[in-house]
Amino acid sequence: MALTREQMAQRVARELEDGFYVNLGIGIPTLVANYVPEGIDVMLQSENGLLGMGRFPTEEEVDPDMINAGKQTVTARDGAAIFSSAESFAMIRGGHVDLTVLGAFEVDQHGNIASWMIPGKLIKGMGGAMDLVAGAENIICTMTHASKHGESKLLEQCNLPLTGAGCINRVLTDLAYLEIKDGAFHLVERAPGVSVEEIVEKTAGKLVVPDHVPEMTFEA
Amino acid sequence: MAGFDKRVGSYEEAMDGLESGMTVIAGGFGLCGIPENLIGEIKRRGVKDLTIYSNNCGVDGFGLGLLLEDRQISRIYASYVGENALFEQQMLNEEIEVVLTPQGTLAEKMRAGGAGIPAFYTATGYGTPIGEGKEVREFNGRHYILEESVVGDFAIVKGWKADRYGNVIYRDTAQNFNPLAATAGKITVVEVEEIVEPGELKPDQIHTPGIYVDRVIKGSFEKRIEKRTVREG
């Protein structure tokens, strides 16, 4: 079975370490915040200028001056800091954020990522994504492994205009967890019940498969 | 206006000197911390052919979206646009030129412009359409592109509190691009919720020192929320 969005978020959350500063993109990455493992403290960075994003506010707590990068109303947790956009991107470009999780349309075996523009469709902009991928050492991309029509999104070379070049080192799809190194995808884990054959079939880029590929496990 | 007293009495006075064809740098992120009333005054003046630097372009009928109604903007540098139907329409009709700019690069363009630095190298956008045609240099084995900074004819800023010397503090995430915009205007206009007596703002807590600020005005603000998200209390 392909992973659900929640399971994808749960799997990514296992990569969190105590004391990490983490930037989560919109969509599945946002859900990662719901699965921070017990006993681990992470600080969420929101690129509009908030380090230490808290929970959504209650109706009484809603404050138009407190939003996240997705423009949702939020709160600040204890120990949070608020600053300007330049300071925020100094943290991001300066490599101070420990982990970035973001979605993508395509990634390729060279670590290139395309996530912001589909030619011919309306282009809304890259927001902070280009800065995030240029600045982070440690990025996990979350995406579906293939399109609805079965076309692979893990490619030899991205077809769409890039968000960043040579910057992605880990990918979690609905079928598998993979690392990107030495010009290839390396299969690390597979979703429960998903065969290695299916992953091979749906990966267009170069794929290295070890002898044993463990299945991910999730608590019911 | 005497000495260091930056206060002006009306919005008309606050935007005095704004002409068609000028470049305006605006603070705000989405609808958070936007200079609502200064935008309203730009609309009232009917100036055209403006170049805007702002992270976003408001929504239909609010924020910078208001300036689309009479086609006052001919070019915008922004990182994310198209939350409004009118914007999409003008973009598709090529009535408005959109220069999509990575968010951190946009912030740095303002910061550098205000700090007297004409251009800077950044890795952001290298190898992407944003880097095309830009000078590339290699430092320590990594590629960087040259991005030019910006100085606006006007900067429009939304603060929380200011004193008459133009010292400003911002509230929560309504800070965003505002302190950067404030440094990068030939004429910087700040509208705030409250003007306090000099000395009330602690000197070491001022976000924007008055040296950057030319005009201060107190306004009242709608503070519209773009995406209200709540949890059960």
Short mmCIF file of C-alpha atoms in Angstrom, two decimals:
data_model
loop_
_atom_site.label_atom_id
_atom_site.label_comp_id
_atom_site.label_asym_id
_atom_site.label_seq_id
_atom_site.Cartn_x
_atom_site.Cartn_y
_atom_site.Cartn_z
CA MET A 1 0.00 0.00 0.00
CA ALA A 2 1.20 3.46 -0.83
CA LEU A 3 1.68 5.65 2.23
CA THR A 4 -1.04 8.09 3.21
CA ARG A 5 -0.13 11.74 3.67
CA GLU A 6 -0.16 11.19 7.43
CA GLN A 7 2.16 8.19 7.17
CA MET A 8 4.53 10.19 4.99
CA ALA A 9 4.62 12.90 7.64
CA GLN A 10 5.15 10.26 10.34
CA ARG A 11 8.08 8.74 8.44
CA VAL A 12 9.74 12.12 7.89
CA ALA A 13 9.31 12.93 11.58
CA ARG A 14 11.60 10.02 12.44
CA GLU A 15 14.45 11.99 10.88
CA LEU A 16 14.02 14.78 13.44
CA GLU A 17 16.68 15.04 16.12
CA ASP A 18 16.54 16.69 19.51
CA GLY A 19 17.61 20.31 19.19
CA PHE A 20 16.91 20.62 15.46
CA TYR A 21 15.80 23.89 13.88
CA VAL A 22 13.43 22.82 11.12
CA ASN A 23 11.68 24.55 8.24
CA LEU A 24 8.55 22.78 7.00
CA GLY A 25 7.04 23.65 3.63
CA ILE A 26 3.37 23.74 2.74
CA GLY A 27 1.33 20.52 2.40
CA ILE A 28 2.62 17.19 3.71
CA PRO A 29 5.70 18.83 5.28
CA THR A 30 3.40 20.90 7.50
CA LEU A 31 1.90 17.68 8.89
CA VAL A 32 5.33 16.58 10.15
CA ALA A 33 4.83 18.92 13.11
CA ASN A 34 2.04 16.61 14.34
CA TYR A 35 4.41 13.64 14.67
CA VAL A 36 7.43 14.98 16.53
CA PRO A 37 8.64 11.96 18.53
CA GLU A 38 8.19 11.93 22.28
CA GLY A 39 11.12 13.39 24.21
CA ILE A 40 12.44 15.39 21.26
CA ASP A 41 12.36 19.16 21.13
CA VAL A 42 12.48 20.91 17.75
CA MET A 43 12.04 24.57 16.84
CA LEU A 44 10.02 25.27 13.71
CA GLN A 45 11.23 28.12 11.53
CA SER A 46 8.69 30.01 9.45
CA GLU A 47 10.39 32.13 6.81
CA ASN A 48 8.18 35.18 7.31
CA GLY A 49 10.22 35.75 10.47
CA LEU A 50 9.30 33.34 13.25
CA LEU A 51 11.57 30.80 14.95
CA GLY A 52 9.55 28.70 17.37
CA MET A 53 6.18 28.39 15.68
CA GLY A 54 3.54 27.11 18.08
CA ARG A 55 0.08 25.62 17.69
CA PHE A 56 -2.79 27.21 15.83
CA PRO A 57 -4.52 29.77 18.05
CA THR A 58 -7.84 29.27 19.73
CA GLU A 59 -10.62 31.56 18.51
CA GLU A 60 -9.73 33.96 21.35
CA GLU A 61 -6.02 33.90 20.59
CA VAL A 62 -6.33 34.73 16.87
CA ASP A 63 -4.11 37.72 16.09
CA PRO A 64 -3.74 39.16 12.58
CA ASP A 65 -0.14 40.11 13.41
CA MET A 66 0.80 36.46 14.07
CA ILE A 67 0.95 34.33 10.94
CA ASN A 68 3.19 31.67 9.43
CA ALA A 69 4.71 31.52 5.95
CA GLY A 70 1.53 29.87 4.69
CA LYS A 71 -0.30 33.02 5.88
CA GLN A 72 -2.22 30.97 8.47
CA THR A 73 -2.80 32.40 11.92
CA VAL A 74 -0.42 30.78 14.42
CA THR A 75 1.03 31.25 17.89
CA ALA A 76 4.61 31.48 19.10
CA ARG A 77 5.82 28.86 21.57
CA ASP A 78 7.91 29.59 24.65
CA GLY A 79 11.44 30.35 23.56
CA ALA A 80 10.36 31.72 20.18
CA ALA A 81 11.99 34.67 18.42
CA ILE A 82 10.52 37.03 15.83
CA PHE A 83 12.61 38.98 13.33
CA SER A 84 12.70 40.57 9.88
CA SER A 85 12.61 38.76 6.54
CA ALA A 86 16.30 39.56 5.96
CA GLU A 87 17.24 37.99 9.29
CA SER A 88 15.05 35.00 8.47
CA PHE A 89 16.80 34.36 5.17
CA ALA A 90 20.19 34.99 6.74
CA MET A 91 19.40 31.93 8.88
CA ILE A 92 18.25 29.98 5.85
CA ARG A 93 20.99 30.91 3.37
CA GLY A 94 23.61 30.87 6.07
CA GLY A 95 23.00 27.18 6.67
CA HIS A 96 21.74 27.56 10.24
CA VAL A 97 18.55 25.56 9.71
CA ASP A 98 19.20 21.87 10.48
CA LEU A 99 16.50 20.32 8.33
CA THR A 100 14.23 21.52 5.55
CA VAL A 101 11.25 19.50 4.37
CA LEU A 102 9.49 20.53 1.21
CA GLY A 103 7.35 19.20 -1.61
CA ALA A 104 8.34 18.87 -5.26
CA PHE A 105 6.96 18.11 -8.73
CA GLU A 106 10.18 16.34 -9.79
CA VAL A 107 13.60 15.46 -8.44
CA ASP A 108 16.44 13.85 -10.31
CA GLN A 109 19.41 11.62 -9.59
CA HIS A 110 21.72 14.64 -9.42
CA GLY A 111 19.76 16.18 -6.58
CA ASN A 112 18.07 18.79 -8.76
CA ILE A 113 14.57 19.81 -7.72
CA ALA A 114 11.67 21.33 -9.66
CA SER A 115 8.84 22.55 -7.47
CA TRP A 116 7.60 25.98 -8.50
CA MET A 117 6.75 26.29 -12.16
CA ILE A 118 4.89 24.31 -14.78
CA PRO A 119 5.27 26.09 -18.13
CA GLY A 120 1.91 26.94 -19.65
CA LYS A 121 0.21 26.95 -16.27
CA LEU A 122 -0.26 30.02 -14.15
CA ILE A 123 2.92 30.79 -12.25
CA LYS A 124 2.44 32.15 -8.79
CA GLY A 125 6.04 32.30 -7.68
CA MET A 126 8.73 30.51 -5.74
CA GLY A 127 8.20 32.24 -2.40
CA GLY A 128 11.10 31.19 -0.19
CA ALA A 129 11.70 27.78 -1.81
CA MET A 130 14.75 28.76 -3.86
CA ASP A 131 16.47 30.26 -0.83
CA LEU A 132 15.60 27.22 1.27
CA VAL A 133 17.05 24.70 -1.17
CA ALA A 134 20.13 26.85 -1.80
CA GLY A 135 20.83 27.27 1.89
CA ALA A 136 20.08 23.93 3.49
CA GLU A 137 22.57 21.07 3.75
CA ASN A 138 19.90 18.69 4.83
CA ILE A 139 16.72 18.55 2.77
CA ILE A 140 13.99 15.95 2.57
CA CYS A 141 11.66 16.13 -0.38
CA THR A 142 8.16 14.72 0.04
CA MET A 143 6.23 13.82 -3.09
CA THR A 144 4.28 11.10 -4.83
CA HIS A 145 6.57 8.65 -6.61
CA ALA A 146 4.67 8.84 -9.90
CA SER A 147 1.91 10.95 -11.44
CA LYS A 148 -1.68 9.75 -11.61
CA HIS A 149 -0.87 8.44 -15.08
CA GLY A 150 2.01 6.41 -13.69
CA GLU A 151 4.80 8.67 -14.96
CA SER A 152 7.80 8.71 -12.65
CA LYS A 153 8.71 11.92 -10.83
CA LEU A 154 12.14 10.56 -9.87
CA LEU A 155 14.07 11.26 -13.00
CA GLU A 156 17.46 11.13 -14.68
CA GLN A 157 17.09 14.84 -15.35
CA CYS A 158 14.28 17.16 -14.29
CA ASN A 159 12.09 18.30 -17.17
CA LEU A 160 10.55 21.29 -15.42
CA PRO A 161 12.41 24.52 -14.60
CA LEU A 162 14.52 24.01 -11.49
CA THR A 163 14.08 25.43 -8.02
CA GLY A 164 17.64 24.46 -7.14
CA ALA A 165 20.56 22.51 -8.58
CA GLY A 166 22.28 19.61 -6.86
CA CYS A 167 20.75 20.30 -3.46
CA ILE A 168 18.43 17.41 -2.57
CA ASN A 169 19.87 14.44 -0.70
CA ARG A 170 16.77 12.60 0.56
CA VAL A 171 13.35 11.85 -0.89
CA LEU A 172 10.32 10.35 0.78
CA THR A 173 7.63 9.28 -1.66
CA ASP A 174 4.39 7.43 -1.05
CA LEU A 175 6.26 4.26 -2.04
CA ALA A 176 9.78 4.57 -0.71
CA TYR A 177 12.46 6.40 1.21
CA LEU A 178 15.53 7.09 -0.89
CA GLU A 179 18.86 8.85 -0.68
CA ILE A 180 20.47 10.69 -3.56
CA LYS A 181 24.23 10.41 -3.88
CA ASP A 182 26.87 9.81 -6.54
CA GLY A 183 24.41 10.52 -9.34
CA ALA A 184 21.83 7.93 -8.33
CA PHE A 185 18.82 7.26 -6.15
CA HIS A 186 19.56 4.69 -3.44
CA LEU A 187 16.59 2.77 -2.15
CA VAL A 188 16.60 2.73 1.66
CA GLU A 189 13.11 1.62 2.72
CA ARG A 190 9.86 0.71 1.04
CA ALA A 191 6.27 1.37 2.06
CA PRO A 192 4.50 -1.58 3.71
CA GLY A 193 3.37 -4.04 1.07
CA VAL A 194 5.05 -2.22 -1.81
CA SER A 195 7.40 -4.43 -3.79
CA VAL A 196 10.89 -3.49 -4.88
CA GLU A 197 9.77 -4.30 -8.42
CA GLU A 198 7.06 -1.65 -8.30
CA ILE A 199 9.55 0.94 -7.07
CA VAL A 200 12.03 -0.03 -9.78
CA GLU A 201 9.30 0.24 -12.39
CA LYS A 202 8.20 3.69 -11.20
CA THR A 203 11.70 5.18 -10.88
CA ALA A 204 12.93 6.63 -14.17
CA GLY A 205 16.28 7.80 -12.79
CA LYS A 206 19.20 5.54 -11.96
CA LEU A 207 18.25 3.46 -8.92
CA VAL A 208 20.59 1.47 -6.70
CA VAL A 209 18.79 -1.35 -4.86
CA PRO A 210 20.54 -3.10 -1.97
CA ASP A 211 20.07 -6.81 -1.30
CA HIS A 212 17.69 -6.14 1.53
CA VAL A 213 15.16 -3.29 1.51
CA PRO A 214 13.34 -3.09 4.84
CA GLU A 215 9.65 -2.25 5.02
CA MET A 216 8.58 0.81 6.97
CA THR A 217 6.46 0.05 10.00
CA PHE A 218 3.66 2.16 11.39
CA GLU A 219 1.67 1.76 14.54
CA ALA A 220 -1.97 1.13 13.79
CA MET B 1 8.19 69.77 10.07
CA ALA B 2 10.69 71.09 12.51
CA GLY B 3 13.95 69.43 13.40
CA PHE B 4 13.51 65.78 14.12
CA ASP B 5 9.74 65.87 14.33
CA LYS B 6 8.73 63.48 11.53
CA ARG B 7 4.99 63.60 12.17
CA VAL B 8 2.69 64.67 9.37
CA GLY B 9 -0.93 65.67 9.75
CA SER B 10 -2.60 63.87 6.87
CA TYR B 11 -2.17 60.97 4.48
CA GLU B 12 -2.07 63.47 1.64
CA GLU B 13 0.98 65.03 3.25
CA ALA B 14 2.44 61.62 4.02
CA MET B 15 2.63 60.72 0.33
CA ASP B 16 3.43 64.21 -0.95
CA GLY B 17 5.76 64.05 -3.94
CA LEU B 18 4.64 60.66 -5.23
CA GLU B 19 4.45 60.76 -9.01
CA SER B 20 3.65 58.43 -11.85
CA GLY B 21 6.57 56.24 -12.93
CA MET B 22 8.12 56.06 -9.48
CA THR B 23 9.40 53.00 -7.62
CA VAL B 24 7.70 52.17 -4.33
CA ILE B 25 8.97 49.59 -1.83
CA ALA B 26 6.30 48.17 0.44
CA GLY B 27 6.52 46.22 3.69
CA GLY B 28 4.19 43.35 4.54
CA PHE B 29 3.82 39.61 4.07
CA GLY B 30 0.54 38.53 2.59
CA LEU B 31 -1.89 40.90 4.30
CA CYS B 32 0.11 40.92 7.54
CA GLY B 33 1.81 44.19 8.40
CA ILE B 34 0.87 45.99 5.21
CA PRO B 35 0.66 49.80 5.09
CA GLU B 36 -3.08 49.76 4.38
CA ASN B 37 -3.74 53.47 4.49
CA LEU B 38 -0.64 54.52 2.57
CA ILE B 39 -1.73 52.14 -0.18
CA GLY B 40 -5.17 53.75 0.00
CA GLU B 41 -3.57 57.16 -0.46
CA ILE B 42 -1.63 55.93 -3.52
CA LYS B 43 -4.94 54.76 -4.97
CA ARG B 44 -6.59 58.09 -4.21
CA ARG B 45 -3.80 59.97 -5.97
CA GLY B 46 -4.33 57.95 -9.13
CA VAL B 47 -0.62 57.89 -10.03
CA LYS B 48 0.19 55.34 -12.72
CA ASP B 49 3.07 53.29 -14.09
CA LEU B 50 4.42 52.42 -10.66
CA THR B 51 7.14 49.85 -10.06
CA ILE B 52 6.43 48.01 -6.81
CA TYR B 53 8.75 45.89 -4.68
CA SER B 54 6.67 43.80 -2.31
CA ASN B 55 6.59 40.14 -1.33
CA ASN B 56 2.99 39.81 -2.53
CA CYS B 57 0.37 41.91 -4.27
CA GLY B 58 -2.54 41.83 -1.84
CA VAL B 59 -5.92 40.32 -2.63
CA ASP B 60 -8.90 41.54 -4.65
CA GLY B 61 -10.05 44.79 -3.05
CA PHE B 62 -7.45 44.93 -0.27
CA GLY B 63 -3.79 45.81 0.12
CA LEU B 64 -1.83 46.34 -3.08
CA GLY B 65 -4.72 44.63 -4.89
CA LEU B 66 -6.44 48.03 -4.68
CA LEU B 67 -3.85 49.52 -7.03
CA LEU B 68 -4.70 46.96 -9.71
CA GLU B 69 -8.26 48.27 -10.04
CA ASP B 70 -7.13 51.41 -11.88
CA ARG B 71 -4.05 49.73 -13.41
CA GLN B 72 -1.61 51.83 -11.38
CA ILE B 73 1.13 49.17 -11.25
CA SER B 74 3.07 48.40 -14.41
CA ARG B 75 5.78 46.26 -12.87
CA ILE B 76 6.10 44.31 -9.64
CA TYR B 77 9.02 42.48 -8.03
CA ALA B 78 7.49 39.83 -5.77
CA SER B 79 8.09 36.26 -4.62
CA TYR B 80 4.51 35.04 -4.69
CA VAL B 81 1.53 36.55 -6.48
CA GLY B 82 -1.78 35.62 -8.00
CA GLU B 83 -3.92 35.29 -4.88
CA ASN B 84 -6.28 37.64 -6.71
CA ALA B 85 -8.30 37.23 -9.87
CA LEU B 86 -7.57 40.75 -11.09
CA PHE B 87 -3.86 40.17 -10.80
CA GLU B 88 -4.05 36.94 -12.79
CA GLN B 89 -6.04 38.66 -15.49
CA GLN B 90 -3.60 41.58 -15.78
CA MET B 91 -0.65 39.19 -15.77
CA LEU B 92 -2.17 37.06 -18.56
CA ASN B 93 -3.01 40.21 -20.57
CA GLU B 94 0.56 41.39 -20.02
CA GLU B 95 -0.74 44.62 -18.52
CA ILE B 96 1.49 44.08 -15.55
CA GLU B 97 5.09 42.87 -15.68
CA VAL B 98 5.92 40.42 -12.92
CA VAL B 99 9.53 39.90 -11.97
CA LEU B 100 9.37 36.84 -9.73
CA THR B 101 12.10 37.17 -7.15
CA PRO B 102 13.05 34.61 -4.49
CA GLN B 103 11.84 35.80 -1.11
CA GLY B 104 15.27 35.96 0.52
CA THR B 105 16.72 37.73 -2.51
CA LEU B 106 13.90 40.28 -2.37
CA ALA B 107 14.59 40.93 1.31
CA GLU B 108 18.31 41.24 0.64
CA LYS B 109 17.73 43.61 -2.30
CA MET B 110 16.02 45.98 0.14
CA ARG B 111 18.51 45.46 2.95
CA ALA B 112 21.50 45.96 0.66
CA GLY B 113 19.88 48.94 -1.08
CA GLY B 114 19.34 50.65 2.24
CA ALA B 115 22.88 49.82 3.33
CA GLY B 116 24.55 51.33 0.27
CA ILE B 117 25.54 48.02 -1.30
CA PRO B 118 24.63 48.01 -5.01
CA ALA B 119 24.68 44.25 -5.59
CA PHE B 120 25.44 40.96 -3.88
CA TYR B 121 26.18 37.35 -4.72
CA THR B 122 23.77 34.64 -3.64
CA ALA B 123 23.51 30.91 -4.35
CA THR B 124 19.73 31.29 -4.48
CA GLY B 125 18.50 30.79 -8.03
CA TYR B 126 21.74 29.48 -9.51
CA GLY B 127 20.95 26.83 -12.15
CA THR B 128 17.31 27.96 -12.34
CA PRO B 129 15.46 30.35 -14.68
CA ILE B 130 16.10 33.11 -12.08
CA GLY B 131 19.84 32.85 -12.68
CA GLU B 132 19.63 33.12 -16.45
CA GLY B 133 21.57 36.07 -17.86
CA LYS B 134 23.02 36.98 -14.48
CA GLU B 135 26.73 37.11 -13.70
CA VAL B 136 27.97 33.91 -12.05
CA ARG B 137 31.00 33.63 -9.78
CA GLU B 138 32.48 30.74 -7.94
CA PHE B 139 33.51 31.09 -4.29
CA ASN B 140 34.96 28.09 -2.43
CA GLY B 141 33.66 25.68 -5.04
CA ARG B 142 30.08 26.94 -5.07
CA HIS B 143 28.28 28.99 -7.70
CA TYR B 144 26.62 32.29 -6.91
CA ILE B 145 24.68 34.77 -9.02
CA LEU B 146 24.91 38.54 -8.85
CA GLU B 147 21.71 40.27 -7.79
CA GLU B 148 21.26 44.04 -7.76
CA SER B 149 19.88 45.86 -4.77
CA VAL B 150 17.07 48.41 -4.83
CA VAL B 151 16.43 51.91 -3.58
CA GLY B 152 12.88 53.18 -3.96
CA ASP B 153 11.63 56.71 -4.56
CA PHE B 154 9.27 55.90 -1.70
CA ALA B 155 9.17 53.20 0.94
CA ILE B 156 5.83 52.58 2.63
CA VAL B 157 5.99 50.89 6.00
CA LYS B 158 3.58 49.68 8.67
CA GLY B 159 4.86 49.89 12.24
CA TRP B 160 3.26 49.30 15.62
CA LYS B 161 4.54 52.25 17.62
CA ALA B 162 6.73 55.21 16.73
CA ASP B 163 7.83 58.37 18.42
CA ARG B 164 8.02 61.71 16.69
CA TYR B 165 11.70 61.14 15.96
CA GLY B 166 10.66 58.32 13.66
CA ASN B 167 11.95 55.51 15.84
CA VAL B 168 9.76 52.50 15.12
CA ILE B 169 8.95 49.13 16.64
CA TYR B 170 6.95 46.38 14.97
CA ARG B 171 4.55 43.90 16.50
CA ASP B 172 4.99 40.12 16.14
CA THR B 173 5.24 38.79 12.59
CA ALA B 174 3.90 42.07 11.21
CA GLN B 175 7.60 42.99 11.18
CA ASN B 176 8.52 40.88 8.10
CA PHE B 177 9.77 43.12 5.25
CA ASN B 178 8.93 46.41 7.00
CA PRO B 179 12.29 47.25 8.61
CA LEU B 180 14.07 46.44 5.33
CA ALA B 181 11.71 48.56 3.26
CA ALA B 182 12.19 51.36 5.80
CA THR B 183 15.92 51.57 5.03
CA ALA B 184 15.51 51.56 1.26
CA GLY B 185 13.33 54.56 0.47
CA LYS B 186 14.58 57.97 -0.66
CA ILE B 187 11.46 59.03 1.18
CA THR B 188 10.38 56.57 3.86
CA VAL B 189 6.86 56.92 5.21
CA VAL B 190 5.79 54.93 8.26
CA GLU B 191 2.23 54.56 9.44
CA VAL B 192 1.71 53.24 12.95
CA GLU B 193 -1.02 52.34 15.40
CA GLU B 194 0.28 54.64 18.08
CA ILE B 195 2.64 57.60 18.33
CA VAL B 196 4.28 57.67 21.75
CA GLU B 197 6.32 60.28 23.58
CA PRO B 198 10.08 60.25 23.01
CA GLY B 199 11.67 58.08 25.68
CA GLU B 200 8.77 55.66 25.88
CA LEU B 201 10.39 53.31 23.41
CA LYS B 202 13.48 51.76 24.96
CA PRO B 203 16.47 52.71 22.77
CA ASP B 204 17.80 49.16 22.70
CA GLN B 205 14.47 47.78 21.51
CA ILE B 206 13.94 50.02 18.52
CA HIS B 207 13.74 48.03 15.27
CA THR B 208 13.98 50.97 12.86
CA PRO B 209 16.00 53.95 14.09
CA GLY B 210 14.55 57.31 13.11
CA ILE B 211 17.45 58.15 10.80
CA TYR B 212 15.80 56.03 8.10
CA VAL B 213 12.40 57.61 8.50
CA ASP B 214 11.14 60.81 6.88
CA ARG B 215 7.46 60.87 7.76
CA VAL B 216 5.33 59.29 10.48
CA ILE B 217 1.57 59.18 10.67
CA LYS B 218 -0.89 57.47 12.95
CA GLY B 219 -3.60 55.45 11.27
CA SER B 220 -6.34 52.99 12.03
CA PHE B 221 -6.11 49.54 10.54
CA GLU B 222 -8.49 46.84 9.42
CA LYS B 223 -5.81 44.09 9.64
CA ARG B 224 -7.62 41.62 7.47
CA ILE B 225 -6.75 37.94 8.02
CA GLU B 226 -5.98 35.91 4.92
CA LYS B 227 -6.19 32.37 6.34
CA ARG B 228 -7.85 32.13 9.71
CA THR B 229 -6.84 28.79 11.21
CA VAL B 230 -7.87 27.88 14.73
CA ARG B 231 -7.78 24.89 17.04
CA GLU B 232 -10.50 23.90 19.44
CA GLY B 233 -10.10 25.82 22.68
#
